[in-house]
Amino acid sequence: MSGFNKVVSTYQEAMAGLSDDMTIIAGGFGLCGIPEGLTREIKEMGVKGLTIVSNNCGVDDFGLGILLKDRQIKKMVSSYVGENAEFERQYLSGELEVDLTPQGTLAEKMRAGGAGIPAFYTATGVGTPVAEGKEVKQFNGRDYILEESITGDFAIVKAWKADKIGNLVYRDTAMNFNPMAATAGKITVVEVEEIVEVGELNPNEIHTPGIYVNRIIQGTFEKRIEKLTLAKN
Amino acid sequence: MSGFNKVVSTYQEAMAGLSDDMTIIAGGFGLCGIPEGLTREIKEMGVKGLTIVSNNCGVDDFGLGILLKDRQIKKMVSSYVGENAEFERQYLSGELEVDLTPQGTLAEKMRAGGAGIPAFYTATGVGTPVAEGKEVKQFNGRDYILEESITGDFAIVKAWKADKIGNLVYRDTAMNFNPMAATAGKITVVEVEEIVEVGELNPNEIHTPGIYVNRIIQGTFEKRIEKLTLAKN
Amino acid sequence: MSLNRDQIAMRVAQELKDGYYVNLGIGIPTLVANYVPEDIDVMLQSENGLLGIGPYPTEEQVDADMINAGKETVTAALGASIFSSAESFAMIRGGHVDLTVLGAFEVDQNGNIASYMIPGKLVKGMGGAMDLVAGAENIIVTMTHADKRDNSKLLESCSLPLTGVGCVKKIVTNLAVLEVKNGAFHLLERAPGVSVEEIQQKTAGKLVVPDHVPEMSF
Amino acid sequence: MSLNRDQIAMRVAQELKDGYYVNLGIGIPTLVANYVPEDIDVMLQSENGLLGIGPYPTEEQVDADMINAGKETVTAALGASIFSSAESFAMIRGGHVDLTVLGAFEVDQNGNIASYMIPGKLVKGMGGAMDLVAGAENIIVTMTHADKRDNSKLLESCSLPLTGVGCVKKIVTNLAVLEVKNGAFHLLERAPGVSVEEIQQKTAGKLVVPDHVPEMSF
């Protein structure tokens, strides 16, 4: 399966080809299931003018938040961005563009982008600021707005396990946006906790088929917890 | 979990409420992964004027084909229907309406129906008879047609395993249209090979979450093979 | 007497039915999980991809890969399933969730809700709220009846940017339970010791008051 | 000499590249799987929800739950994945399949293809063909160059209802390999012993013939 071996050994190889002004689709929800090392590599590359499509933007010193300090991000497409101070400063000063997108619409825009569906109708956001400038159409007597899909030059994804040909398995709620992100990048790069041999994953339990994946790298993860909540006893 | 126990013990209970002129969405591809017993029950109920949304229509004496003899089906929405003679007779004589729908569009129509998306654009069928009467819109310089989603009064689904609260696992290519059908019925009825206790299925390996499922019945399956092909020697 | 946050949650919990799939928003709605009646079962949906939220973890159980939509560490309940954000919102948008409980800044007599944005302040985003209010058949809003300066939050027409249009069916505040229909708030119950007059005074939108308004019972 | 079905498949197999994800239609395209060059690997996609089609099963391996899009019993290859029809066509429609090979009744010089319907005969349906031709960047059509009465199937304009518009890039027939571009068929190769004249005679659409037309090599 030589032509299908997608494993790379350095973060440089993993993100090779990323350049200024590109669009990156990122998996993750809060700090859960985020491609930590790929994000650090983007910081080290120093590319600027990025559009990042991600539900959140990390926190000040972790996750996508680390790309803010050097002003690498031109625009965020997110549903919720209220977790860091530098973000707030850049946003309020107009240095950072933010396209607030309802969470379900964002997930569907990524899925549609990967699935060759250029646009879909949804009731989400009808009559709200989200609907401004969008086409409205009635189906069965209810109004819906037209939302266009999203694709990226790169997708950065975090999975639990990958086999060498890119079949992916996620773990618990670290799945979140990762499966859709994986489908929506021209180049999809996956950072995983464990790379296994081809044949070790049960074909019925694969969450993302390898056809969507271009590069795989073995990562190391801090897995920072954003809000530790414990059972009372 | 009393309020979540969805197991019924007879096919009558499983299909209770089905009446003339309803729309049924059925899982299955060819004779693979079809809800055999639920289909037989529909035959025995004798309901007429049905619209059936299913990729295929079984064969003469098996699968959805058995609903043809007593003229229970008014209309089929399918991508390929060429497997039985009675179908052909009724279709050519005008007794049976057929809405031929590209296979991927059909799958997406079911998914969209279950996901609250009333319509989506696709390039599939542009410039062909499928596009007749449909809205055309350009995105990035390419034409796409608007396809509306499908929901049913009932969905009939075949799964491998279900727990008692309706979490489903499919086996091999018997998955096919079943996951989308499961989301698109007002009442979703699932016929399974094995019912297991709640907690036996790994939450990360569930294909269809129980929220979509209303009734579960333990079935018995013939699993007829349509085209037996064997390795040579 | 005006209800506290837990009492509001307790009253909302009375709306739960056995077998309900429920999405609870951040804040008071989350507290509802603590007051599910003992004789019924509900499954809690978390929009980041978990159906069947369990209790908070012990220190040994804590797992960074298992969080709820509020980004808190949680566990999975018995019978839980885990899925992608696209699948999660397919459930929500497709109307498969039986009940959604969420907070708001304002609601109005036409069922509109404003809950995500105060112009001039930082906009942090709507998260999943717009999808939830657009997708749910059955929405309960929890909030205080009026702000700290006694300005009503139950208005003729929302003044803030909307999260959703014509979607709120029921409101549980610190003072009352109300239904929203036919362009008015209909008073169903009052908090123990709270007068109809106080509710009238603190409701800016059109309020329909029946002859008898029972007190909530707990 | 005109190629037989297996020889057409052999010639198509030369178009495969190491690491390609390929969808093979029913008929001659299916035979391509038998001629994958030994030094490369490809993965075959079956639109009913299998990526990584393996060989036909032995009698012991036969499983009604494991079929291909032609409804034949198959096995799963090493590294296969299994998924729903919606996911399968997300792959196809989204352009993730590297190469699609399918048969046709007619193609024309503008890359249109007619492959699913002959008016007056029974319409059995397009199956996944319309999605495949709309979604693939890279489509090879296999067919005989002309029908049994020597009527060309490479036309100026398709006469039958279309499966897709402007999508065919390459054609491998029993007589030739042709590229479709700029409103014409461009002759790339001829079958061993077949003359350019015969190809010209059996091509009704506009045919561009270069000075030298090499014979196919196997």
mmCIF file of N, CA, C and O in Angstrom, chain C residues 39-100:
data_model
loop_
_atom_site.group_PDB
_atom_site.id
_atom_site.type_symbol
_atom_site.label_atom_id
_atom_site.label_comp_id
_atom_site.label_asym_id
_atom_site.label_seq_id
_atom_site.Cartn_x
_atom_site.Cartn_y
_atom_site.Cartn_z
ATOM 1 N N ASP C 39 -39.187 9.283 39.356
ATOM 2 C CA ASP C 39 -39.920 8.225 38.660
ATOM 3 C C ASP C 39 -39.835 8.319 37.144
ATOM 4 O O ASP C 39 -40.508 7.561 36.440
ATOM 5 N N ILE C 40 -39.048 9.236 36.633
ATOM 6 C CA ILE C 40 -38.910 9.309 35.171
ATOM 7 C C ILE C 40 -37.436 9.311 34.772
ATOM 8 O O ILE C 40 -36.556 9.580 35.577
ATOM 9 N N ASP C 41 -37.223 8.979 33.489
ATOM 10 C CA ASP C 41 -35.883 9.038 32.918
ATOM 11 C C ASP C 41 -35.888 10.018 31.761
ATOM 12 O O ASP C 41 -36.801 10.016 30.936
ATOM 13 N N VAL C 42 -34.859 10.828 31.700
ATOM 14 C CA VAL C 42 -34.652 11.675 30.531
ATOM 15 C C VAL C 42 -33.213 11.464 30.065
ATOM 16 O O VAL C 42 -32.366 11.023 30.834
ATOM 17 N N MET C 43 -32.969 11.754 28.791
ATOM 18 C CA MET C 43 -31.586 11.719 28.293
ATOM 19 C C MET C 43 -31.213 13.122 27.869
ATOM 20 O O MET C 43 -31.958 13.790 27.149
ATOM 21 N N LEU C 44 -30.057 13.560 28.330
ATOM 22 C CA LEU C 44 -29.610 14.920 28.056
ATOM 23 C C LEU C 44 -28.685 14.941 26.853
ATOM 24 O O LEU C 44 -27.730 14.167 26.765
ATOM 25 N N GLN C 45 -28.991 15.855 25.942
ATOM 26 C CA GLN C 45 -28.197 15.996 24.723
ATOM 27 C C GLN C 45 -27.251 17.169 24.870
ATOM 28 O O GLN C 45 -27.651 18.247 25.328
ATOM 29 N N SER C 46 -26.011 16.962 24.512
ATOM 30 C CA SER C 46 -25.028 18.035 24.554
ATOM 31 C C SER C 46 -24.589 18.297 23.123
ATOM 32 O O SER C 46 -24.167 17.376 22.421
ATOM 33 N N GLU C 47 -24.680 19.550 22.664
ATOM 34 C CA GLU C 47 -24.554 19.788 21.221
ATOM 35 C C GLU C 47 -23.152 19.568 20.672
ATOM 36 O O GLU C 47 -22.965 19.550 19.460
ATOM 37 N N ASN C 48 -22.155 19.378 21.536
ATOM 38 C CA ASN C 48 -20.832 19.038 21.023
ATOM 39 C C ASN C 48 -20.707 17.561 20.651
ATOM 40 O O ASN C 48 -19.644 17.132 20.211
ATOM 41 N N GLY C 49 -21.819 16.788 20.825
ATOM 42 C CA GLY C 49 -21.797 15.436 20.274
ATOM 43 C C GLY C 49 -21.995 14.311 21.262
ATOM 44 O O GLY C 49 -21.412 13.229 21.102
ATOM 45 N N LEU C 50 -22.810 14.547 22.268
ATOM 46 C CA LEU C 50 -23.041 13.514 23.283
ATOM 47 C C LEU C 50 -24.528 13.436 23.596
ATOM 48 O O LEU C 50 -25.137 14.443 23.957
ATOM 49 N N LEU C 51 -25.114 12.277 23.426
ATOM 50 C CA LEU C 51 -26.497 12.051 23.854
ATOM 51 C C LEU C 51 -26.439 11.121 25.054
ATOM 52 O O LEU C 51 -26.053 9.954 24.923
ATOM 53 N N GLY C 52 -26.821 11.657 26.227
ATOM 54 C CA GLY C 52 -26.693 10.892 27.457
ATOM 55 C C GLY C 52 -25.577 11.450 28.324
ATOM 56 O O GLY C 52 -24.563 10.786 28.536
ATOM 57 N N ILE C 53 -25.760 12.681 28.799
ATOM 58 C CA ILE C 53 -24.766 13.273 29.695
ATOM 59 C C ILE C 53 -24.936 12.633 31.060
ATOM 60 O O ILE C 53 -26.047 12.559 31.585
ATOM 61 N N GLY C 54 -23.816 12.169 31.632
ATOM 62 C CA GLY C 54 -23.839 11.621 32.979
ATOM 63 C C GLY C 54 -23.421 12.670 33.995
ATOM 64 O O GLY C 54 -23.275 13.844 33.667
ATOM 65 N N PRO C 55 -23.213 12.242 35.227
ATOM 66 C CA PRO C 55 -22.789 13.168 36.286
ATOM 67 C C PRO C 55 -21.380 13.695 36.019
ATOM 68 O O PRO C 55 -20.648 13.164 35.190
ATOM 69 N N TYR C 56 -21.022 14.742 36.759
ATOM 70 C CA TYR C 56 -19.627 15.187 36.724
ATOM 71 C C TYR C 56 -18.737 14.033 37.162
ATOM 72 O O TYR C 56 -19.149 13.184 37.962
ATOM 73 N N PRO C 57 -17.497 13.988 36.674
ATOM 74 C CA PRO C 57 -16.613 12.861 36.988
ATOM 75 C C PRO C 57 -15.990 12.981 38.380
ATOM 76 O O PRO C 57 -15.897 14.086 38.925
ATOM 77 N N THR C 58 -15.584 11.865 38.925
ATOM 78 C CA THR C 58 -14.685 11.890 40.078
ATOM 79 C C THR C 58 -13.301 12.269 39.560
ATOM 80 O O THR C 58 -13.066 12.285 38.338
ATOM 81 N N GLU C 59 -12.385 12.531 40.484
ATOM 82 C CA GLU C 59 -11.039 12.891 40.010
ATOM 83 C C GLU C 59 -10.429 11.794 39.159
ATOM 84 O O GLU C 59 -9.700 12.069 38.204
ATOM 85 N N GLU C 60 -10.745 10.556 39.489
ATOM 86 C CA GLU C 60 -10.182 9.434 38.724
ATOM 87 C C GLU C 60 -10.801 9.354 37.330
ATOM 88 O O GLU C 60 -10.191 8.884 36.378
ATOM 89 N N GLN C 61 -12.070 9.790 37.233
ATOM 90 C CA GLN C 61 -12.775 9.657 35.950
ATOM 91 C C GLN C 61 -12.492 10.800 34.982
ATOM 92 O O GLN C 61 -12.823 10.705 33.795
ATOM 93 N N VAL C 62 -11.947 11.893 35.477
ATOM 94 C CA VAL C 62 -11.782 13.079 34.627
ATOM 95 C C VAL C 62 -11.056 12.716 33.334
ATOM 96 O O VAL C 62 -10.029 12.045 33.355
ATOM 97 N N ASP C 63 -11.588 13.186 32.220
ATOM 98 C CA ASP C 63 -11.054 12.858 30.910
ATOM 99 C C ASP C 63 -11.237 14.077 30.013
ATOM 100 O O ASP C 63 -12.360 14.525 29.782
ATOM 101 N N ALA C 64 -10.136 14.603 29.519
ATOM 102 C CA ALA C 64 -10.202 15.814 28.682
ATOM 103 C C ALA C 64 -11.018 15.590 27.416
ATOM 104 O O ALA C 64 -11.505 16.546 26.808
ATOM 105 N N ASP C 65 -11.175 14.334 27.025
ATOM 106 C CA ASP C 65 -11.931 14.023 25.808
ATOM 107 C C ASP C 65 -13.436 13.942 26.060
ATOM 108 O O ASP C 65 -14.195 13.624 25.134
ATOM 109 N N MET C 66 -13.852 14.156 27.295
ATOM 110 C CA MET C 66 -15.289 14.011 27.579
ATOM 111 C C MET C 66 -15.813 15.279 28.256
ATOM 112 O O MET C 66 -15.718 15.442 29.475
ATOM 113 N N ILE C 67 -16.355 16.165 27.433
ATOM 114 C CA ILE C 67 -16.867 17.433 27.959
ATOM 115 C C ILE C 67 -18.281 17.673 27.445
ATOM 116 O O ILE C 67 -18.737 17.015 26.507
ATOM 117 N N ASN C 68 -18.963 18.630 28.095
ATOM 118 C CA ASN C 68 -20.282 19.018 27.593
ATOM 119 C C ASN C 68 -20.167 20.327 26.809
ATOM 120 O O ASN C 68 -19.067 20.869 26.636
ATOM 121 N N ALA C 69 -21.297 20.823 26.350
ATOM 122 C CA ALA C 69 -21.270 22.011 25.497
ATOM 123 C C ALA C 69 -20.821 23.247 26.260
ATOM 124 O O ALA C 69 -20.425 24.243 25.656
ATOM 125 N N GLY C 70 -20.872 23.179 27.598
ATOM 126 C CA GLY C 70 -20.346 24.266 28.413
ATOM 127 C C GLY C 70 -18.863 24.109 28.687
ATOM 128 O O GLY C 70 -18.277 24.848 29.462
ATOM 129 N N LYS C 71 -18.258 23.114 28.046
ATOM 130 C CA LYS C 71 -16.827 22.795 28.153
ATOM 131 C C LYS C 71 -16.436 22.264 29.524
ATOM 132 O O LYS C 71 -15.257 22.247 29.890
ATOM 133 N N GLU C 72 -17.421 21.854 30.304
ATOM 134 C CA GLU C 72 -17.162 21.222 31.593
ATOM 135 C C GLU C 72 -16.863 19.747 31.395
ATOM 136 O O GLU C 72 -17.446 19.090 30.520
ATOM 137 N N THR C 73 -15.984 19.203 32.228
ATOM 138 C CA THR C 73 -15.756 17.762 32.201
ATOM 139 C C THR C 73 -17.018 17.053 32.694
ATOM 140 O O THR C 73 -17.635 17.461 33.683
ATOM 141 N N VAL C 74 -17.420 16.014 31.977
ATOM 142 C CA VAL C 74 -18.601 15.225 32.346
ATOM 143 C C VAL C 74 -18.284 13.738 32.174
ATOM 144 O O VAL C 74 -17.161 13.367 31.806
ATOM 145 N N THR C 75 -19.275 12.918 32.432
ATOM 146 C CA THR C 75 -19.186 11.497 32.097
ATOM 147 C C THR C 75 -20.310 11.178 31.123
ATOM 148 O O THR C 75 -21.195 12.009 30.887
ATOM 149 N N ALA C 76 -20.259 9.982 30.567
ATOM 150 C CA ALA C 76 -21.342 9.520 29.699
ATOM 151 C C ALA C 76 -22.296 8.673 30.539
ATOM 152 O O ALA C 76 -21.863 7.859 31.355
ATOM 153 N N ALA C 77 -23.587 8.882 30.358
ATOM 154 C CA ALA C 77 -24.580 8.084 31.064
ATOM 155 C C ALA C 77 -24.682 6.696 30.423
ATOM 156 O O ALA C 77 -24.232 6.480 29.294
ATOM 157 N N LEU C 78 -25.291 5.792 31.131
ATOM 158 C CA LEU C 78 -25.572 4.474 30.569
ATOM 159 C C LEU C 78 -26.457 4.646 29.327
ATOM 160 O O LEU C 78 -27.464 5.353 29.370
ATOM 161 N N GLY C 79 -26.044 4.012 28.247
ATOM 162 C CA GLY C 79 -26.841 4.110 27.011
ATOM 163 C C GLY C 79 -26.503 5.325 26.164
ATOM 164 O O GLY C 79 -27.195 5.624 25.194
ATOM 165 N N ALA C 80 -25.427 6.009 26.506
ATOM 166 C CA ALA C 80 -25.029 7.202 25.757
ATOM 167 C C ALA C 80 -24.555 6.845 24.353
ATOM 168 O O ALA C 80 -24.135 5.717 24.091
ATOM 169 N N SER C 81 -24.616 7.822 23.466
ATOM 170 C CA SER C 81 -23.984 7.703 22.152
ATOM 171 C C SER C 81 -23.207 8.987 21.884
ATOM 172 O O SER C 81 -23.555 10.048 22.382
ATOM 173 N N ILE C 82 -22.166 8.842 21.084
ATOM 174 C CA ILE C 82 -21.271 9.958 20.791
ATOM 175 C C ILE C 82 -21.172 10.102 19.285
ATOM 176 O O ILE C 82 -21.129 9.107 18.563
ATOM 177 N N PHE C 83 -21.180 11.358 18.813
ATOM 178 C CA PHE C 83 -21.259 11.590 17.370
ATOM 179 C C PHE C 83 -20.669 12.958 17.058
ATOM 180 O O PHE C 83 -20.288 13.716 17.947
ATOM 181 N N SER C 84 -20.616 13.268 15.771
ATOM 182 C CA SER C 84 -20.024 14.524 15.318
ATOM 183 C C SER C 84 -20.962 15.700 15.560
ATOM 184 O O SER C 84 -22.156 15.535 15.796
ATOM 185 N N SER C 85 -20.420 16.899 15.433
ATOM 186 C CA SER C 85 -21.231 18.112 15.553
ATOM 187 C C SER C 85 -22.286 18.183 14.451
ATOM 188 O O SER C 85 -23.391 18.685 14.680
ATOM 189 N N ALA C 86 -21.973 17.698 13.266
ATOM 190 C CA ALA C 86 -22.965 17.718 12.183
ATOM 191 C C ALA C 86 -24.142 16.813 12.534
ATOM 192 O O ALA C 86 -25.305 17.176 12.350
ATOM 193 N N GLU C 87 -23.838 15.626 13.077
ATOM 194 C CA GLU C 87 -24.903 14.710 13.488
ATOM 195 C C GLU C 87 -25.685 15.307 14.651
ATOM 196 O O GLU C 87 -26.920 15.179 14.729
ATOM 197 N N SER C 88 -24.993 15.959 15.568
ATOM 198 C CA SER C 88 -25.645 16.548 16.730
ATOM 199 C C SER C 88 -26.671 17.597 16.307
ATOM 200 O O SER C 88 -27.788 17.638 16.836
ATOM 201 N N PHE C 89 -26.298 18.422 15.358
ATOM 202 C CA PHE C 89 -27.224 19.458 14.922
ATOM 203 C C PHE C 89 -28.230 18.934 13.910
ATOM 204 O O PHE C 89 -29.258 19.570 13.690
ATOM 205 N N ALA C 90 -27.963 17.793 13.305
ATOM 206 C CA ALA C 90 -29.012 17.133 12.517
ATOM 207 C C ALA C 90 -30.157 16.761 13.456
ATOM 208 O O ALA C 90 -31.330 16.970 13.151
ATOM 209 N N MET C 91 -29.802 16.229 14.621
ATOM 210 C CA MET C 91 -30.805 15.930 15.658
ATOM 211 C C MET C 91 -31.583 17.155 16.090
ATOM 212 O O MET C 91 -32.798 17.130 16.241
ATOM 213 N N ILE C 92 -30.829 18.218 16.335
ATOM 214 C CA ILE C 92 -31.433 19.448 16.860
ATOM 215 C C ILE C 92 -32.272 20.121 15.781
ATOM 216 O O ILE C 92 -33.453 20.403 15.979
ATOM 217 N N ARG C 93 -31.668 20.352 14.636
ATOM 218 C CA ARG C 93 -32.348 21.051 13.554
ATOM 219 C C ARG C 93 -33.514 20.245 13.021
ATOM 220 O O ARG C 93 -34.540 20.795 12.626
ATOM 221 N N GLY C 94 -33.355 18.936 13.051
ATOM 222 C CA GLY C 94 -34.392 18.046 12.548
ATOM 223 C C GLY C 94 -35.560 17.842 13.507
ATOM 224 O O GLY C 94 -36.494 17.102 13.196
ATOM 225 N N GLY C 95 -35.507 18.477 14.660
ATOM 226 C CA GLY C 95 -36.655 18.409 15.575
ATOM 227 C C GLY C 95 -36.743 17.124 16.371
ATOM 228 O O GLY C 95 -37.819 16.746 16.830
ATOM 229 N N HIS C 96 -35.635 16.438 16.565
ATOM 230 C CA HIS C 96 -35.683 15.166 17.276
ATOM 231 C C HIS C 96 -35.544 15.322 18.792
ATOM 232 O O HIS C 96 -35.817 14.385 19.540
ATOM 233 N N VAL C 97 -35.095 16.495 19.227
ATOM 234 C CA VAL C 97 -34.976 16.757 20.661
ATOM 235 C C VAL C 97 -36.359 17.175 21.173
ATOM 236 O O VAL C 97 -37.018 18.015 20.576
ATOM 237 N N ASP C 98 -36.806 16.547 22.267
ATOM 238 C CA ASP C 98 -38.169 16.795 22.737
ATOM 239 C C ASP C 98 -38.331 18.135 23.440
ATOM 240 O O ASP C 98 -39.405 18.737 23.401
ATOM 241 N N LEU C 99 -37.294 18.575 24.120
ATOM 242 C CA LEU C 99 -37.411 19.803 24.907
ATOM 243 C C LEU C 99 -36.061 20.502 24.978
ATOM 244 O O LEU C 99 -35.033 19.869 25.224
ATOM 245 N N THR C 100 -36.086 21.803 24.751
ATOM 246 C CA THR C 100 -34.889 22.631 24.889
ATOM 247 C C THR C 100 -35.154 23.678 25.967
ATOM 248 O O THR C 100 -36.189 24.341 25.949
#
